[in-house]
């Protein structure tokens, strides 16, 4: 009777364990990242770019396949955005209220992962973005490629409306109008984060 109970107990533990998957998380740091913002007015197109993204993230791979992304946050100094037109850059800094809001922040909430093929995925990342002191929900659709050397490449585009962040360009030429839509292009390369060994 005791042997039967022991077997039943072990079988129960085994069945329960099948429903549990321990997902090891690897911390990744941003090796390099680029964000580009572009838009249109009635008299020309504009584009600014920053190579100064800061980000951290946890990406979990099971049997070489991406399984979990959490968290995924990033920030960019407003004044790191530049173009060939310095006068326009200064105007955009004012629109983005670089003082006192000197950073653009994205804070991760949820990510869904859809496999696209070998080592390729589509990440739908939902988060809260803070621009010019206003926070709004933003969804980023990023394509991710996971390489065998543990590098992760993320890239994608989205569109945001300036008016949602109470950004209304001023000092435009007479009779000029602007498009409320701003195209956001993101490219990021992550590498595993290696903690420094503490000396004894």
XYZ file of N, CA and C in Angstrom:
600
model
N 0.830 -1.205 0.000
C 0.000 0.000 0.000
C 0.865 1.256 0.000
N 1.967 1.210 0.816
C 2.874 2.350 0.884
C 3.566 2.570 -0.453
N 3.942 1.473 -1.119
C 4.608 1.584 -2.422
C 3.659 2.200 -3.437
N 2.395 1.786 -3.398
C 1.397 2.334 -4.320
C 1.233 3.831 -4.091
N 1.151 4.240 -2.822
C 1.001 5.662 -2.517
C 2.218 6.458 -2.983
N 3.406 5.879 -2.807
C 4.630 6.557 -3.232
C 4.639 6.744 -4.746
N 4.251 5.696 -5.480
C 4.208 5.793 -6.941
C 3.178 6.830 -7.384
N 2.031 6.832 -6.707
C 0.981 7.798 -7.048
C 1.461 9.226 -6.789
N 2.171 9.411 -5.664
C 2.692 10.736 -5.324
C 3.707 11.208 -6.355
N 4.625 10.327 -6.746
C 5.647 10.689 -7.729
C 5.025 10.985 -9.087
N 4.004 10.195 -9.447
C 3.332 10.426 -10.731
C 2.624 11.776 -10.732
N 2.011 12.118 -9.593
C 1.325 13.410 -9.485
C 2.311 14.560 -9.626
N 3.447 14.454 -8.946
C 4.482 15.493 -9.035
C 4.961 15.642 -10.465
N 5.139 14.535 -11.168
C 5.615 14.573 -12.562
C 4.606 15.277 -13.466
N 3.319 14.944 -13.292
C 2.283 15.563 -14.131
C 2.219 17.065 -13.883
N 2.293 17.459 -12.607
C 2.259 18.885 -12.279
C 3.457 19.603 -12.880
N 4.623 18.941 -12.828
C 5.839 19.581 -13.333
C 5.780 19.831 -14.823
N 4.957 19.052 -15.546
C 4.839 19.264 -16.987
C 4.215 20.612 -17.301
N 3.412 21.100 -16.395
C 2.756 22.385 -16.631
C 3.599 23.576 -16.224
N 4.763 23.297 -15.650
C 5.643 24.376 -15.212
C 6.871 24.397 -16.088
N 7.222 25.567 -16.588
C 8.433 25.717 -17.376
C 9.265 26.837 -16.776
N 10.434 26.492 -16.323
C 11.324 27.496 -15.770
C 12.061 28.154 -16.923
N 11.834 29.442 -17.103
C 12.409 30.164 -18.229
C 13.576 31.019 -17.735
N 14.818 30.604 -18.013
C 15.951 31.416 -17.589
C 16.012 32.700 -18.390
N 16.219 33.823 -17.700
C 16.289 35.110 -18.381
C 17.737 35.576 -18.472
N 18.103 36.080 -19.631
C 19.425 36.627 -19.854
C 19.309 38.142 -19.983
N 20.080 38.855 -19.183
C 20.093 40.307 -19.296
C 20.914 40.720 -20.508
N 20.367 41.659 -21.272
C 21.061 42.169 -22.453
C 21.246 43.673 -22.310
N 22.364 44.144 -22.821
C 22.609 45.585 -22.853
C 22.659 46.047 -24.301
N 22.364 47.302 -24.505
C 22.325 47.853 -25.852
C 23.738 48.135 -26.336
N 24.127 47.478 -27.424
C 25.432 47.741 -28.030
C 25.394 49.039 -28.819
N 24.358 49.231 -29.591
C 24.130 50.495 -30.292
C 22.671 50.569 -30.716
N 22.166 51.792 -30.781
C 20.769 51.997 -31.156
C 20.573 53.334 -31.840
N 19.650 53.355 -32.781
C 19.364 54.562 -33.547
C 17.856 54.788 -33.572
N 17.438 56.022 -33.341
C 16.038 56.404 -33.538
C 15.996 57.588 -34.499
N 15.106 57.483 -35.466
C 14.953 58.539 -36.464
C 13.510 59.016 -36.473
N 13.317 60.319 -36.413
C 11.992 60.928 -36.483
C 11.899 61.732 -37.773
N 10.789 61.604 -38.476
C 10.631 62.360 -39.724
C 9.173 62.766 -39.903
N 8.976 63.875 -40.592
C 7.634 64.379 -40.833
C 7.596 65.276 -42.052
N 6.437 65.881 -42.278
C 6.254 66.709 -43.466
C 5.562 68.015 -43.109
N 5.944 69.063 -43.829
C 5.203 70.314 -43.807
C 4.801 70.606 -45.250
N 4.064 71.669 -45.448
C 3.590 71.983 -46.797
C 4.706 72.503 -47.701
N 5.864 72.822 -47.107
C 6.950 73.346 -47.941
C 8.189 72.455 -47.976
N 8.311 71.497 -47.068
C 9.443 70.563 -47.148
C 9.217 69.372 -46.218
N 10.161 68.437 -46.251
C 10.177 67.294 -45.344
C 11.311 67.494 -44.337
N 11.155 66.952 -43.156
C 12.211 67.072 -42.159
C 12.537 65.707 -41.561
N 13.757 65.587 -41.046
C 14.211 64.322 -40.469
C 15.319 64.620 -39.457
N 15.222 64.018 -38.281
C 16.275 64.126 -37.273
C 16.595 62.726 -36.755
N 17.830 62.556 -36.290
C 18.273 61.218 -35.882
C 19.128 61.303 -34.628
N 18.991 60.275 -33.773
C 19.823 60.158 -32.574
C 20.497 58.789 -32.546
N 21.800 58.796 -32.240
C 22.552 57.553 -32.043
C 22.838 57.320 -30.561
N 22.087 57.984 -29.709
C 22.404 57.986 -28.283
C 21.300 57.334 -27.452
N 20.797 56.197 -27.901
C 19.774 55.480 -27.142
C 20.401 54.739 -25.968
N 19.678 54.698 -24.865
C 20.061 53.903 -23.705
C 18.947 52.886 -23.464
N 19.326 51.619 -23.266
C 18.287 50.597 -23.113
C 18.797 49.410 -22.319
N 17.865 48.698 -21.713
C 18.141 47.423 -21.069
C 16.960 46.508 -21.341
N 17.202 45.224 -21.299
C 16.114 44.283 -21.558
C 16.465 42.886 -21.110
N 15.457 42.079 -20.875
C 15.638 40.669 -20.562
C 14.978 39.855 -21.658
N 15.770 39.021 -22.300
C 15.287 38.176 -23.383
C 15.549 36.721 -23.005
N 14.514 35.894 -23.069
C 14.637 34.488 -22.697
C 14.553 33.610 -23.930
N 15.567 32.777 -24.109
C 15.586 31.836 -25.221
C 15.502 30.416 -24.679
N 14.591 29.620 -25.225
C 14.441 28.218 -24.856
C 14.761 27.378 -26.079
N 15.753 26.520 -25.950
C 16.202 25.689 -27.077
C 16.519 26.550 -28.296
N 17.129 27.712 -28.038
C 17.519 28.599 -29.120
C 16.400 29.442 -29.684
N 15.195 29.343 -29.111
C 14.051 30.110 -29.617
C 13.640 31.183 -28.610
N 13.377 32.372 -29.119
C 12.971 33.481 -28.261
C 11.603 33.196 -27.659
N 11.511 33.257 -26.333
C 10.269 32.886 -25.652
C 9.658 34.031 -24.857
N 10.487 34.838 -24.221
C 9.976 35.895 -23.350
C 10.810 37.157 -23.543
N 10.144 38.301 -23.578
C 10.816 39.601 -23.578
C 10.196 40.428 -22.462
N 10.947 40.648 -21.395
C 10.430 41.442 -20.279
C 11.549 41.680 -19.271
N 11.819 42.910 -18.871
C 11.232 44.124 -19.440
C 12.022 44.601 -20.651
N 11.529 45.659 -21.299
C 12.212 46.266 -22.437
C 11.973 47.770 -22.358
N 12.970 48.492 -21.890
C 12.842 49.935 -21.692
C 13.943 50.663 -22.451
N 13.677 51.905 -22.822
C 14.749 52.702 -23.417
C 14.487 54.188 -23.209
N 15.537 54.967 -23.385
C 15.440 56.422 -23.278
C 16.400 57.059 -24.275
N 16.092 58.309 -24.668
C 16.927 59.056 -25.596
C 16.959 60.519 -25.157
N 18.144 61.108 -25.007
C 18.208 62.540 -24.716
C 17.647 63.343 -25.889
N 16.762 64.274 -25.607
C 16.120 65.050 -26.674
C 17.157 65.772 -27.527
N 18.153 66.364 -26.885
C 19.133 67.159 -27.624
C 20.186 66.316 -28.338
N 20.044 64.986 -28.273
C 20.943 64.134 -29.067
C 20.418 63.965 -30.492
N 19.165 64.375 -30.745
C 18.624 64.340 -32.106
C 19.246 65.479 -32.914
N 19.731 65.132 -34.105
C 20.391 66.131 -34.938
C 20.039 65.936 -36.404
N 20.196 67.028 -37.154
C 20.041 66.989 -38.609
C 21.061 67.959 -39.200
N 21.007 68.145 -40.489
C 21.918 69.094 -41.133
C 21.486 70.535 -40.898
N 20.250 70.718 -40.453
C 19.699 72.061 -40.241
C 19.679 72.363 -38.737
N 20.695 73.054 -38.250
C 20.814 73.322 -36.817
C 19.699 74.241 -36.305
N 19.261 75.171 -37.148
C 18.165 76.053 -36.742
C 16.901 75.237 -36.487
N 16.636 74.292 -37.391
C 15.459 73.432 -37.210
C 15.618 72.569 -35.968
N 16.820 72.070 -35.724
C 17.049 71.253 -34.534
C 16.642 72.015 -33.280
N 17.059 73.269 -33.186
C 16.728 74.070 -31.997
C 15.219 74.268 -31.866
N 14.553 74.420 -33.001
C 13.092 74.570 -32.965
C 12.429 73.293 -32.471
N 12.922 72.146 -32.952
C 12.351 70.860 -32.532
C 12.588 70.632 -31.046
N 13.750 71.030 -30.532
C 14.002 70.907 -29.096
C 12.947 71.678 -28.298
N 12.570 72.851 -28.808
C 11.538 73.644 -28.128
C 10.182 72.947 -28.199
N 9.858 72.384 -29.381
C 8.579 71.683 -29.519
C 8.500 70.502 -28.554
N 9.647 69.812 -28.386
C 9.688 68.637 -27.511
C 9.867 69.016 -26.047
N 9.914 70.325 -25.793
C 10.033 70.836 -24.412
C 11.239 70.200 -23.714
N 12.403 70.330 -24.375
C 13.626 69.713 -23.847
C 13.976 70.219 -22.451
N 13.469 71.375 -22.095
C 13.561 71.826 -20.703
C 12.139 72.022 -20.181
N 11.764 71.295 -19.131
C 12.589 70.426 -18.281
C 12.582 68.953 -18.700
N 11.925 68.618 -19.808
C 11.791 67.205 -20.211
C 12.905 66.850 -21.190
N 14.095 66.597 -20.646
C 15.271 66.425 -21.496
C 15.433 65.016 -22.061
N 14.513 64.100 -21.711
C 14.600 62.720 -22.187
C 13.264 62.269 -22.774
N 13.347 61.362 -23.747
C 12.182 60.600 -24.208
C 12.285 59.225 -23.566
N 11.231 58.797 -22.874
C 11.248 57.517 -22.161
C 10.217 56.557 -22.749
N 10.598 55.282 -22.820
C 9.652 54.217 -23.161
C 9.734 53.177 -22.060
N 8.587 52.858 -21.454
C 8.536 51.884 -20.361
C 7.665 50.700 -20.780
N 8.259 49.532 -20.755
C 7.624 48.302 -21.228
C 6.438 47.898 -20.362
N 5.371 47.416 -21.011
C 4.207 46.868 -20.314
C 3.998 45.412 -20.697
N 3.986 45.110 -21.987
C 3.688 43.755 -22.440
C 4.280 43.526 -23.822
N 4.687 42.280 -24.083
C 5.215 41.910 -25.400
C 4.604 40.600 -25.864
N 4.157 40.562 -27.113
C 3.757 39.302 -27.739
C 4.794 38.961 -28.809
N 5.053 37.666 -28.974
C 6.100 37.194 -29.885
C 5.478 36.290 -30.937
N 5.762 36.589 -32.212
C 5.283 35.735 -33.305
C 6.468 35.296 -34.158
N 6.740 33.978 -34.224
C 7.848 33.493 -35.053
C 7.598 33.779 -36.532
N 8.646 34.197 -37.234
C 8.555 34.465 -38.669
C 9.374 33.480 -39.492
N 10.197 32.710 -38.833
C 11.074 31.770 -39.526
C 12.244 31.458 -38.616
N 13.274 30.862 -39.162
C 14.425 30.479 -38.356
C 15.089 31.707 -37.745
N 15.068 31.771 -36.427
C 15.722 32.839 -35.657
C 15.157 34.225 -35.943
N 13.953 34.298 -36.511
C 13.347 35.587 -36.829
C 11.966 35.679 -36.175
N 11.656 36.858 -35.607
C 10.417 37.024 -34.857
C 9.845 38.422 -35.087
N 8.549 38.520 -34.874
C 7.891 39.822 -34.845
C 7.479 40.093 -33.404
N 7.993 41.167 -32.839
C 7.676 41.538 -31.464
C 6.679 42.688 -31.471
N 5.555 42.486 -30.819
C 4.579 43.558 -30.638
C 4.728 44.037 -29.203
N 5.423 45.157 -29.042
C 5.775 45.650 -27.718
C 4.872 46.823 -27.349
N 4.097 46.637 -26.297
C 3.221 47.694 -25.797
C 3.879 48.351 -24.594
N 3.888 49.671 -24.589
C 4.495 50.375 -23.473
C 3.977 51.790 -23.347
N 4.486 52.489 -22.355
C 4.137 53.890 -22.126
C 5.315 54.761 -22.539
N 5.075 55.674 -23.471
C 6.134 56.571 -23.921
C 5.854 57.974 -23.384
N 6.904 58.606 -22.878
C 6.781 59.963 -22.356
C 7.573 60.904 -23.249
N 6.861 61.820 -23.898
C 7.468 62.815 -24.774
C 6.926 64.179 -24.380
N 7.827 65.143 -24.212
C 7.436 66.511 -23.847
C 6.605 66.548 -22.566
N 6.870 65.596 -21.670
C 6.172 65.560 -20.393
C 4.803 64.919 -20.426
N 4.395 64.400 -21.593
C 3.089 63.747 -21.744
C 3.307 62.255 -21.962
N 2.547 61.426 -21.243
C 2.664 59.970 -21.375
C 1.486 59.410 -22.153
N 1.787 58.586 -23.152
C 0.771 57.933 -23.970
C 1.176 56.478 -24.195
N 0.181 55.642 -24.468
C 0.459 54.242 -24.816
C 0.987 54.186 -26.250
N 2.037 53.410 -26.452
C 2.595 53.236 -27.793
C 2.836 51.757 -28.046
N 2.542 51.306 -29.261
C 2.800 49.925 -29.667
C 3.903 49.926 -30.718
N 4.973 49.199 -30.440
C 6.091 49.071 -31.369
C 6.056 47.687 -32.004
N 6.035 47.629 -33.318
C 6.138 46.365 -34.040
C 7.567 46.240 -34.552
N 8.361 45.431 -33.861
C 9.776 45.314 -34.180
C 10.100 43.908 -34.667
N 10.867 43.846 -35.735
C 11.375 42.561 -36.207
C 12.666 42.253 -35.464
N 12.766 41.021 -34.980
C 13.925 40.611 -34.183
C 14.621 39.437 -34.860
N 15.932 39.529 -34.955
C 16.745 38.422 -35.458
C 17.708 38.010 -34.357
N 17.679 36.721 -33.985
C 18.554 36.197 -32.938
C 19.688 35.419 -33.593
N 20.907 35.881 -33.415
C 22.067 35.247 -34.030
C 22.703 34.238 -33.080
N 23.478 33.321 -33.647
C 24.082 32.249 -32.854
C 25.111 32.776 -31.865
N 25.668 33.962 -32.126
C 26.631 34.538 -31.187
C 25.931 35.354 -30.097
N 24.625 35.119 -29.954
C 23.792 35.727 -28.905
C 23.442 37.187 -29.163
N 23.823 37.728 -30.308
C 23.410 39.085 -30.639
C 21.946 39.103 -31.061
N 21.229 40.138 -30.668
C 19.838 40.325 -31.063
C 19.715 41.647 -31.809
N 19.142 41.597 -32.996
C 18.903 42.804 -33.776
C 17.413 43.092 -33.809
N 17.021 44.312 -33.448
C 15.620 44.731 -33.461
C 15.477 45.954 -34.361
N 14.454 45.954 -35.192
C 14.215 47.110 -36.052
C 12.738 47.181 -36.410
N 12.273 48.400 -36.656
C 10.879 48.568 -37.042
C 10.497 50.032 -37.122
N 9.265 50.272 -37.533
C 8.744 51.634 -37.660
C 7.362 51.720 -37.019
N 7.016 52.909 -36.609
C 5.671 53.184 -36.122
C 5.359 54.649 -36.428
N 4.125 55.031 -36.250
C 3.706 56.412 -36.502
C 3.026 56.949 -35.247
N 3.409 58.148 -34.858
C 2.752 58.792 -33.716
C 2.231 60.160 -34.142
N 1.256 60.662 -33.417
C 0.675 61.970 -33.703
C 1.206 62.997 -32.704
N 1.744 64.093 -33.229
C 2.302 65.131 -32.360
C 1.257 65.694 -31.411
N 0.023 65.829 -31.887
C -1.023 66.453 -31.070
C -1.319 65.661 -29.800
N -1.076 64.338 -29.815
C -1.302 63.530 -28.618
C -0.358 63.922 -27.490
N 0.768 64.516 -27.869
C 1.746 64.958 -26.879
C 1.739 66.487 -26.744
N 0.637 67.080 -27.225
C 0.447 68.532 -27.155
C 1.603 69.290 -27.803
N 2.077 68.746 -28.924
C 3.131 69.398 -29.699
C 2.487 70.063 -30.910
N 2.589 71.378 -30.961
C 1.994 72.145 -32.053
C 3.055 73.103 -32.599
N 3.714 72.730 -33.695
C 4.796 73.566 -34.243
C 4.352 75.003 -34.491
N 5.215 75.931 -34.098
C 4.964 77.361 -34.308
C 6.098 77.945 -35.145
N 5.986 79.200 -35.428
C 7.009 79.939 -36.182
C 7.267 79.343 -37.562
N 6.244 78.728 -38.149
C 6.376 78.234 -39.515
C 6.200 79.397 -40.494
N 6.747 79.256 -41.714
C 6.549 80.307 -42.713
C 5.065 80.586 -42.940
N 4.763 81.780 -43.412
C 3.372 82.189 -43.631
C 2.642 81.196 -44.517
N 1.424 80.858 -44.135
C 0.543 79.942 -44.877
C 1.038 78.499 -44.889
N 2.105 78.196 -44.147
C 2.619 76.820 -44.111
C 1.770 75.966 -43.171
N 1.618 74.711 -43.512
C 0.914 73.748 -42.663
C 1.826 72.553 -42.422
N 1.479 71.749 -41.423
C 2.305 70.582 -41.114
C 1.421 69.357 -40.950
N 2.018 68.202 -41.205
C 1.335 66.925 -41.018
C 1.496 66.499 -39.566
N 0.407 66.117 -38.920
C 0.443 65.740 -37.504
C 1.179 64.426 -37.273
N 1.314 63.608 -38.318
C 1.958 62.303 -38.174
C 3.478 62.425 -38.213
N 4.127 61.715 -37.305
C 5.585 61.627 -37.282
C 5.973 60.155 -37.391
N 6.831 59.851 -38.343
C 7.303 58.484 -38.528
C 8.487 58.232 -37.604
N 8.434 57.121 -36.880
C 9.497 56.743 -35.948
C 10.160 55.471 -36.462
N 11.456 55.531 -36.692
C 12.223 54.365 -37.151
C 13.220 53.999 -36.056
N 13.221 52.724 -35.669
C 14.085 52.257 -34.582
C 14.955 51.107 -35.070
N 16.229 51.157 -34.706
C 17.161 50.066 -34.992
C 18.044 49.875 -33.766
N 18.072 48.638 -33.222
C 18.804 48.375 -31.987
C 19.549 47.047 -32.083
N 20.737 47.026 -31.474
C 21.533 45.792 -31.424
C 21.888 45.518 -29.965
N 21.447 44.353 -29.481
C 21.681 43.973 -28.092
C 22.710 42.846 -28.004
N 23.455 42.871 -26.908
C 24.402 41.794 -26.628
C 24.231 41.366 -25.172
N 24.568 40.108 -24.840
C 24.409 39.649 -23.459
C 25.220 40.511 -22.501
N 24.606 40.787 -21.361
C 25.271 41.596 -20.347
C 26.083 40.684 -19.449
N 27.369 40.986 -19.336
C 28.258 40.193 -18.492
C 28.639 41.019 -17.274
N 28.270 40.496 -16.117
C 28.600 41.206 -14.891
C 30.083 41.065 -14.585
N 30.630 42.151 -14.060
C 32.032 42.114 -13.676
C 32.215 41.275 -12.420
N 33.288 40.498 -12.393
C 33.578 39.698 -11.213
C 34.137 40.602 -10.115
N 33.577 40.464 -8.932
C 34.056 41.272 -7.827
C 35.346 40.689 -7.275
N 36.301 41.571 -7.027
C 37.585 41.123 -6.486
C 37.442 40.858 -4.992
N 38.124 39.849 -4.532
C 38.057 39.486 -3.115
C 39.014 40.344 -2.298
